[in-house]
XYZ file of N, CA, C and O in Angstrom:
616
model
N -28.548 14.875 125.834
C -27.670 15.928 126.367
C -26.322 15.740 125.800
O -25.766 14.685 125.681
N -25.629 16.891 125.651
C -24.293 17.001 124.990
C -23.539 17.802 125.867
O -23.931 18.768 126.552
N -22.148 17.375 126.195
C -21.169 18.099 126.870
C -20.003 18.522 125.908
O -19.693 17.469 125.248
N -19.345 19.390 126.079
C -18.047 19.727 125.467
C -17.201 20.711 126.322
O -17.751 21.247 127.172
N -15.998 20.666 125.965
C -15.074 21.626 126.649
C -14.010 22.143 125.662
O -13.693 21.492 124.550
N -13.369 23.203 125.983
C -12.179 23.714 125.196
C -11.292 24.229 126.207
O -11.663 24.827 127.204
N -10.114 24.088 126.019
C -8.940 24.591 126.940
C -8.057 25.666 126.038
O -7.565 25.352 124.965
N -7.935 26.828 126.523
C -7.223 27.784 125.756
C -6.048 28.558 126.572
O -6.376 28.719 127.725
N -5.040 28.775 126.051
C -3.925 29.581 126.796
C -4.019 30.953 126.431
O -4.143 31.323 125.220
N -4.030 31.658 127.406
C -3.981 33.207 127.347
C -2.852 33.861 127.873
O -2.316 33.301 128.704
N -2.437 35.073 127.281
C -1.380 35.877 128.034
C -2.046 36.892 128.866
O -2.918 37.679 128.549
N -1.616 37.004 130.154
C -1.925 37.851 131.192
C -0.944 38.043 132.288
O -0.282 36.773 132.708
N -0.616 39.113 132.877
C -0.049 39.261 134.069
C -0.762 39.141 135.314
O -0.183 39.053 136.328
N -2.103 39.281 135.215
C -3.096 39.366 136.353
C -4.242 38.423 136.016
O -5.136 38.864 135.455
N -4.036 37.109 136.638
C -5.088 36.114 136.323
C -6.493 36.517 137.004
O -7.450 36.430 136.301
N -6.473 37.064 138.300
C -7.738 37.338 138.843
C -8.511 38.629 137.900
O -9.523 38.681 137.740
N -7.615 39.582 137.500
C -8.129 40.574 136.571
C -8.793 39.841 135.194
O -9.701 40.268 134.670
N -8.079 39.032 134.709
C -8.555 38.220 133.549
C -9.938 37.541 133.726
O -10.638 37.516 132.927
N -9.996 36.971 134.889
C -11.282 36.368 135.206
C -12.458 37.498 135.243
O -13.434 37.166 134.642
N -12.100 38.376 135.683
C -13.166 39.701 135.770
C -13.454 40.082 134.477
O -14.598 40.565 134.022
N -12.578 40.308 133.533
C -12.647 40.597 132.135
C -13.604 39.603 131.557
O -14.488 40.035 130.765
N -13.346 38.314 131.678
C -14.033 37.199 131.058
C -15.477 37.268 131.576
O -16.632 37.241 130.815
N -15.760 37.711 132.835
C -17.056 37.960 133.481
C -17.747 39.063 133.160
O -19.065 39.176 133.392
N -17.332 39.960 132.228
C -17.896 41.079 131.696
C -18.705 40.700 130.522
O -18.332 41.146 129.294
N -19.727 39.805 130.618
C -20.473 39.279 129.395
C -21.092 40.363 128.568
O -21.239 40.160 127.445
N -21.470 41.450 129.177
C -22.099 42.528 128.402
C -20.990 43.075 127.373
O -21.692 43.537 126.219
N -19.855 42.877 127.213
C -18.906 43.174 126.327
C -18.634 42.135 125.129
O -18.067 42.644 124.175
N -19.319 41.048 125.261
C -19.157 39.989 124.288
C -19.675 40.411 122.906
O -19.065 39.869 121.906
N -20.668 41.054 122.765
C -21.132 41.325 121.257
C -20.113 42.190 120.480
O -20.023 42.020 119.336
N -19.256 43.025 121.433
C -18.240 43.638 120.475
C -16.853 42.669 120.183
O -16.141 43.088 119.385
N -16.848 41.516 120.912
C -15.843 40.605 120.706
C -16.036 39.455 119.906
O -15.245 38.841 119.347
N -17.400 39.152 119.707
C -17.807 37.816 118.955
C -18.872 38.100 118.255
O -20.039 38.434 118.655
N -18.863 37.968 116.895
C -19.869 38.247 115.923
C -21.029 37.418 116.005
O -22.148 37.930 115.766
N -20.966 36.218 116.612
C -22.225 35.281 116.881
C -23.011 35.840 117.904
O -24.111 35.447 118.104
N -22.530 36.681 118.892
C -23.179 37.304 120.048
C -23.895 38.482 119.567
O -23.186 39.590 119.526
N -25.163 38.469 119.650
C -26.053 39.618 119.254
C -26.128 40.541 120.500
O -25.972 41.830 120.249
N -26.492 40.134 121.564
C -26.585 41.000 122.725
C -26.502 40.139 124.030
O -26.711 38.878 124.027
N -25.942 40.810 125.094
C -25.958 40.270 126.459
C -26.272 41.451 127.348
O -25.645 42.351 127.242
N -27.264 41.180 128.103
C -27.545 42.377 129.011
C -27.538 41.748 130.453
O -27.915 40.574 130.670
N -27.077 42.522 131.272
C -26.858 42.136 132.794
C -28.408 42.245 133.426
O -29.011 43.238 133.055
N -28.644 41.257 134.131
C -29.838 41.220 134.944
C -29.460 41.318 136.479
O -28.311 41.101 136.863
N -30.514 41.271 137.253
C -30.352 41.287 138.646
C -29.446 40.136 139.006
O -28.626 40.282 140.029
N -29.758 38.879 138.578
C -29.027 37.688 139.048
C -28.150 37.051 138.017
O -27.661 35.915 138.228
N -27.981 37.628 136.980
C -27.136 37.163 135.870
C -27.174 37.941 134.594
O -26.939 38.967 134.587
N -27.533 37.156 133.325
C -27.439 37.744 132.232
C -28.656 37.221 131.108
O -29.002 36.104 131.482
N -28.849 38.010 130.284
C -29.673 37.595 129.218
C -29.007 37.596 127.892
O -28.474 38.571 127.481
N -29.054 36.488 127.157
C -28.242 36.413 126.000
C -29.135 36.139 124.627
O -30.209 35.657 124.736
N -28.609 36.735 123.466
C -29.269 36.481 122.222
C -27.925 36.039 121.348
O -27.088 36.902 121.278
N -27.920 34.987 120.707
C -26.769 34.372 119.889
C -27.274 33.949 118.677
O -28.477 33.325 118.582
N -26.505 34.254 117.594
C -26.863 33.670 116.217
C -26.755 32.132 116.369
O -25.757 31.527 116.847
N -27.807 31.491 115.709
C -27.732 30.155 115.506
C -28.448 29.589 114.309
O -29.670 30.048 114.137
N -27.678 28.856 113.532
C -28.258 28.613 112.220
C -28.723 29.825 111.439
O -27.901 30.776 111.370
N -29.883 29.774 111.051
C -30.485 30.992 110.385
C -31.360 31.753 111.340
O -32.115 32.705 110.813
N -31.246 31.583 112.569
C -32.147 32.294 113.462
C -31.366 32.705 114.838
O -30.123 32.979 114.728
N -31.922 32.989 115.903
C -31.397 33.312 117.172
C -31.759 32.392 118.131
O -32.788 31.710 118.365
N -30.739 32.146 119.335
C -31.207 31.522 120.477
C -31.296 32.476 121.648
O -30.415 33.464 121.607
N -32.123 32.432 122.443
C -32.224 33.330 123.513
C -32.366 32.628 124.858
O -32.953 31.469 124.921
N -31.680 33.152 125.912
C -31.812 32.497 127.201
C -31.355 33.580 128.217
O -30.694 34.494 128.217
N -31.886 33.308 129.653
C -31.379 33.936 130.717
C -30.491 32.843 131.469
O -30.940 31.755 131.632
N -29.515 33.333 132.173
C -28.625 32.555 132.915
C -28.359 33.282 134.252
O -28.227 34.479 134.306
N -28.243 32.379 135.299
C -27.812 32.807 136.488
C -26.083 32.620 136.581
O -25.630 31.606 136.093
N -25.310 33.796 136.661
C -23.944 33.643 136.711
C -23.379 33.950 138.096
O -23.800 34.842 138.729
N -22.438 33.084 138.453
C -21.761 33.130 139.680
C -20.251 33.164 139.538
O -19.648 32.247 139.124
N -19.816 34.321 139.932
C -18.411 34.658 139.687
C -17.567 34.352 141.061
O -18.066 34.838 142.072
N -16.740 33.604 141.012
C -16.012 33.155 142.293
C -14.611 33.412 142.145
O -13.688 32.680 141.704
N -14.289 34.732 142.378
C -12.841 35.232 142.387
C -11.854 34.441 143.193
O -10.655 34.116 142.630
N -12.150 33.862 144.139
C -11.164 33.157 145.034
C -10.824 31.727 144.448
O -9.707 31.247 144.626
N -11.964 31.264 143.501
C -11.576 29.952 142.753
C -11.190 30.084 141.463
O -11.091 29.070 140.701
N -10.981 31.552 141.025
C -10.838 31.630 139.559
C -11.787 31.122 138.783
O -11.330 30.226 137.829
N -13.056 31.237 139.133
C -14.150 30.359 138.415
C -15.222 31.183 138.178
O -15.769 31.931 138.974
N -16.075 30.899 137.080
C -17.359 31.421 136.816
C -18.281 30.273 136.499
O -17.919 29.393 135.726
N -19.371 30.215 137.305
C -20.492 28.999 137.027
C -21.761 29.789 136.364
O -22.013 30.836 136.730
N -22.265 29.144 135.373
C -23.625 29.700 134.912
C -24.584 28.512 134.598
O -24.052 27.332 134.335
N -25.923 28.784 134.844
C -26.967 27.976 134.517
C -28.099 28.582 133.958
O -28.506 29.680 134.527
N -28.645 28.152 132.926
C -29.766 28.732 132.175
C -30.896 28.661 133.315
O -31.235 27.577 133.752
N -31.674 29.796 133.348
C -32.889 29.817 134.210
C -34.270 29.991 133.351
O -35.247 29.397 133.787
N -34.114 30.281 132.207
C -35.182 30.358 131.178
C -34.635 30.379 129.862
O -33.513 31.189 129.573
N -35.249 29.856 128.761
C -34.831 30.189 127.448
C -35.086 28.947 126.510
O -35.782 28.095 126.755
N -34.274 29.022 125.382
C -34.512 28.174 124.224
C -33.854 26.666 124.541
O -34.156 25.804 123.812
N -32.995 26.431 125.294
C -32.405 25.204 125.693
C -33.381 24.541 126.608
O -33.863 25.208 127.701
N -33.438 23.241 126.661
C -34.126 22.417 127.806
C -33.307 22.444 128.967
O -33.567 22.546 130.176
N -31.868 22.399 128.773
C -30.997 22.512 129.867
C -29.499 23.150 129.215
O -29.261 22.822 128.119
N -28.976 23.972 130.174
C -27.705 24.634 129.678
C -27.023 25.102 130.836
O -27.523 25.900 131.635
N -25.810 24.623 131.140
C -24.993 24.940 132.245
C -23.541 24.639 131.964
O -23.077 23.819 131.010
N -22.698 25.389 132.786
C -21.395 25.099 132.510
C -20.352 26.207 133.451
O -20.939 26.707 134.375
N -19.181 26.301 132.973
C -18.293 26.972 133.884
C -16.989 27.344 133.075
O -16.629 26.809 131.935
N -16.358 28.445 133.418
C -15.191 29.043 133.027
C -14.321 28.930 134.180
O -14.521 29.150 135.376
N -12.951 28.264 134.180
C -12.111 28.151 135.153
C -10.749 28.494 134.721
O -10.371 28.014 133.507
N -9.893 29.443 135.385
C -8.672 29.827 135.058
C -7.615 29.068 135.938
O -7.692 29.082 137.075
N -6.474 28.695 135.242
C -5.532 28.142 135.966
C -4.161 28.996 135.745
O -3.848 28.860 134.535
N -3.665 29.525 136.628
C -2.464 30.107 136.426
C -1.298 29.362 135.721
O -0.972 28.217 136.348
N -0.661 29.780 134.733
C 0.493 29.164 134.169
C 1.626 30.346 134.075
O 1.271 31.381 134.004
N 2.794 29.830 133.640
C 3.907 30.956 133.411
C 3.486 31.800 132.239
O 3.167 31.400 131.192
N 3.374 32.989 132.448
C 3.120 34.077 131.580
C 1.775 34.098 131.152
O 1.346 35.019 130.112
N 0.717 33.516 131.988
C -0.620 33.667 131.541
C -1.406 32.900 132.525
O -1.298 32.542 133.554
N -2.436 32.239 131.650
C -3.426 31.220 132.311
C -4.039 30.265 131.264
O -3.934 30.704 130.001
N -4.270 29.174 131.821
C -5.020 28.307 130.985
C -6.538 28.509 131.324
O -6.848 28.478 132.433
N -7.363 28.636 130.159
C -8.885 28.873 130.531
C -9.428 27.609 130.022
O -9.409 27.216 128.942
N -10.229 27.049 130.951
C -10.985 25.810 130.831
C -12.463 26.145 130.823
O -12.923 26.587 131.775
N -13.017 25.987 129.646
C -14.434 26.265 129.519
C -15.137 24.882 129.216
O -14.744 24.029 128.481
N -16.315 24.694 130.141
C -16.927 23.387 129.981
C -18.418 23.863 129.939
O -18.832 24.829 130.623
N -19.202 22.993 128.955
C -20.671 23.382 128.820
C -21.515 22.058 128.629
O -20.919 21.259 127.850
N -22.578 22.064 129.083
C -23.533 20.959 128.962
C -24.796 21.499 128.630
O -25.226 22.550 129.031
N -25.475 21.016 127.395
C -26.624 21.517 126.871
C -27.469 20.389 126.487
O -27.035 19.269 125.953
N -28.899 20.741 126.401
C -29.848 19.868 125.729
C -30.945 20.570 125.239
O -31.494 21.468 125.843
N -31.230 20.505 123.983
C -32.216 21.165 123.196
C -33.828 20.791 123.493
O -34.577 21.413 123.310
N -33.619 19.577 124.054
C -34.994 18.969 124.266
C -35.756 18.307 123.113
O -36.891 18.154 123.037
N -35.148 18.156 121.853
C -35.504 17.657 120.683
C -34.651 16.582 120.324
O -33.704 16.748 119.496
N -34.884 15.444 120.727
C -33.928 14.205 120.549
C -33.689 14.037 119.099
O -32.595 13.817 118.617
N -34.811 14.016 118.304
C -34.671 13.708 116.785
C -33.825 14.621 116.062
O -33.393 14.413 115.028
N -33.572 15.930 116.567
C -32.781 17.011 115.978
C -31.277 17.045 116.578
O -30.608 17.784 116.086
N -30.965 16.201 117.635
C -29.695 16.441 118.340
C -28.454 16.180 117.338
O -27.495 16.961 117.431
N -28.682 15.246 116.439
C -27.595 14.940 115.486
C -27.162 16.113 114.603
O -26.066 16.202 114.148
N -28.207 16.907 114.225
C -28.136 18.131 113.430
C -27.655 19.326 114.254
O -26.698 20.100 113.896
N -28.431 19.471 115.381
C -28.151 20.874 116.134
C -27.011 20.776 116.942
O -26.495 21.902 117.123
N -26.678 19.719 117.645
C -25.587 19.710 118.717
C -24.301 19.914 118.023
O -23.507 20.802 118.763
N -23.832 19.427 116.901
C -22.552 19.872 116.456
C -22.510 21.343 115.847
O -21.471 22.042 116.221
N -23.729 21.880 115.633
C -23.658 23.390 115.274
C -23.373 24.220 116.506
O -22.667 25.078 116.565
N -24.258 23.649 117.540
C -24.125 24.557 118.742
C -22.618 24.413 119.258
O -22.087 25.415 119.838
N -22.043 23.346 119.202
C -20.711 23.140 119.658
C -19.797 24.048 119.007
O -18.896 24.812 119.670
N -19.863 24.169 117.532
C -18.982 25.131 116.821
C -19.274 26.572 117.234
O -18.252 27.289 117.463
N -20.414 26.991 117.451
C -20.910 28.278 117.776
C -20.286 28.596 119.154
O -19.674 29.597 119.438
N -20.519 27.784 120.134
C -20.021 27.953 121.469
C -18.601 28.128 121.438
O -17.934 29.084 122.151
N -17.743 27.124 120.868
C -16.354 27.365 120.976
C -15.814 28.457 120.094
O -14.761 29.027 120.717
N -16.425 28.721 119.022
C -16.073 30.046 118.221
C -16.177 31.106 119.291
O -15.342 32.056 119.176
N -17.430 31.336 119.819
C -17.417 32.565 120.805
C -16.569 32.463 121.835
O -15.941 33.600 122.019
N -16.169 31.310 122.582
C -15.164 31.358 123.424
C -13.796 31.875 122.868
O -13.169 32.785 123.517
N -13.420 31.443 121.775
C -12.204 31.816 121.119
C -12.241 33.212 120.767
O -11.208 33.999 121.017
N -13.188 33.719 120.108
C -13.461 35.149 119.822
C -13.258 36.127 121.056
O -12.601 37.084 120.853
N -13.863 35.664 122.020
C -13.998 36.417 123.127
C -12.558 36.675 123.794
O -12.085 37.672 124.123
N -11.971 35.399 124.101
C -10.545 35.397 124.508
C -9.614 36.108 123.684
O -8.710 36.793 124.233
N -9.523 35.977 122.304
C -8.689 36.610 121.456
C -8.858 38.159 121.590
O -7.960 38.945 121.568
N -10.057 38.556 121.604
C -10.463 39.913 121.700
C -9.937 40.677 123.086
O -9.648 41.697 123.114
N -10.075 39.848 123.996
C -9.551 40.403 125.484
C -8.104 40.314 125.636
O -7.486 41.309 126.180
N -7.398 39.177 125.021
C -6.096 38.864 125.470
C -5.101 38.763 124.349
O -3.932 38.625 124.496
N -5.629 39.104 123.199
C -4.658 38.963 121.971
C -4.590 37.615 121.519
O -5.448 36.714 121.624
N -3.370 37.206 121.144
C -3.068 35.887 120.636
C -3.402 34.842 121.597
O -2.993 34.940 122.829
N -4.183 33.842 121.215
C -4.529 32.630 121.986
C -3.986 31.315 121.328
O -3.776 31.340 120.132
N -3.883 30.425 122.416
C -3.409 29.011 121.789
C -4.401 27.946 122.251
O -4.706 27.998 123.439
N -5.112 27.192 121.509
C -6.181 26.302 121.812
C -5.235 25.012 122.043
O -4.557 24.528 121.333
N -5.447 24.640 123.444
C -4.709 23.414 123.807
C -5.399 22.288 123.719
O -4.785 21.052 123.426
N -6.853 22.157 123.878
C -7.492 21.036 123.509
C -8.923 21.491 123.196
O -9.355 22.526 123.591
N -9.650 20.546 122.446
C -11.202 20.768 122.297
C -11.428 21.542 121.063
O -12.570 21.969 120.713
N -10.434 21.955 120.256
C -10.424 22.704 119.079
C -10.974 21.961 117.893
O -11.125 22.429 116.765
N -11.236 20.611 117.884
C -11.456 19.797 116.892
C -12.695 20.221 116.139
O -12.924 19.980 114.799
N -13.736 20.813 116.722
C -15.068 21.016 116.068
C -14.858 22.531 115.326
O -15.829 22.748 114.658
N -13.812 23.270 115.505
C -13.590 24.581 114.856
C -12.895 24.422 113.588
O -11.681 24.386 113.458
N -13.816 24.548 112.447
C -13.213 24.445 111.244
C -12.931 25.933 110.862
O -12.256 26.194 109.801
N -13.342 26.915 111.633
C -13.169 28.413 111.261
C -12.389 28.971 112.519
O -12.605 30.170 112.667
N -11.480 28.221 113.017
C -10.867 28.941 114.202
C -9.947 29.992 113.822
O -9.789 30.964 114.643
N -9.534 30.247 112.613
C -8.713 31.248 112.271
C -9.352 32.641 112.452
O -8.745 33.625 112.600
N -10.624 32.648 112.519
C -11.460 33.969 112.783
C -11.060 34.368 114.098
O -11.330 35.487 114.484
N -10.841 33.478 115.114
C -10.732 33.901 116.538
C -9.255 34.298 116.849
O -9.116 35.277 117.695
N -8.248 33.971 116.161
C -6.987 34.407 116.476
C -6.451 35.582 115.966
O -6.996 36.055 115.051
């Protein structure tokens, strides 16, 4: 099992509205080229994301908690053996700090050394692309070490 996180500063005058914008997962394909499709379902969302030379697909339950400025997600079915995490916004002067955390397991221990670093880059690239697309210029505060192509997001 692998866990990673990234912390990004965004500019916004309305942090609760920023959380709702981030929770609009169906808009992600227009913001991040790695995201092929996201469809809203009754209890969450269905994702298709580029991964290596193929696609990863999963369904997740999404819980938006506006009072906590938080979104929790957990895979309910799909290509991961396990996949869950959260988005959390912390108001700061002139914007918000977005803290994204995710834990995953492909269920193939022998391939973890190859697949996990690729998954980490794709996940963090999507986070940065989405945030830059929604809020303009972003600043990665921590967790950007895996991003060799971060310039694409800003």
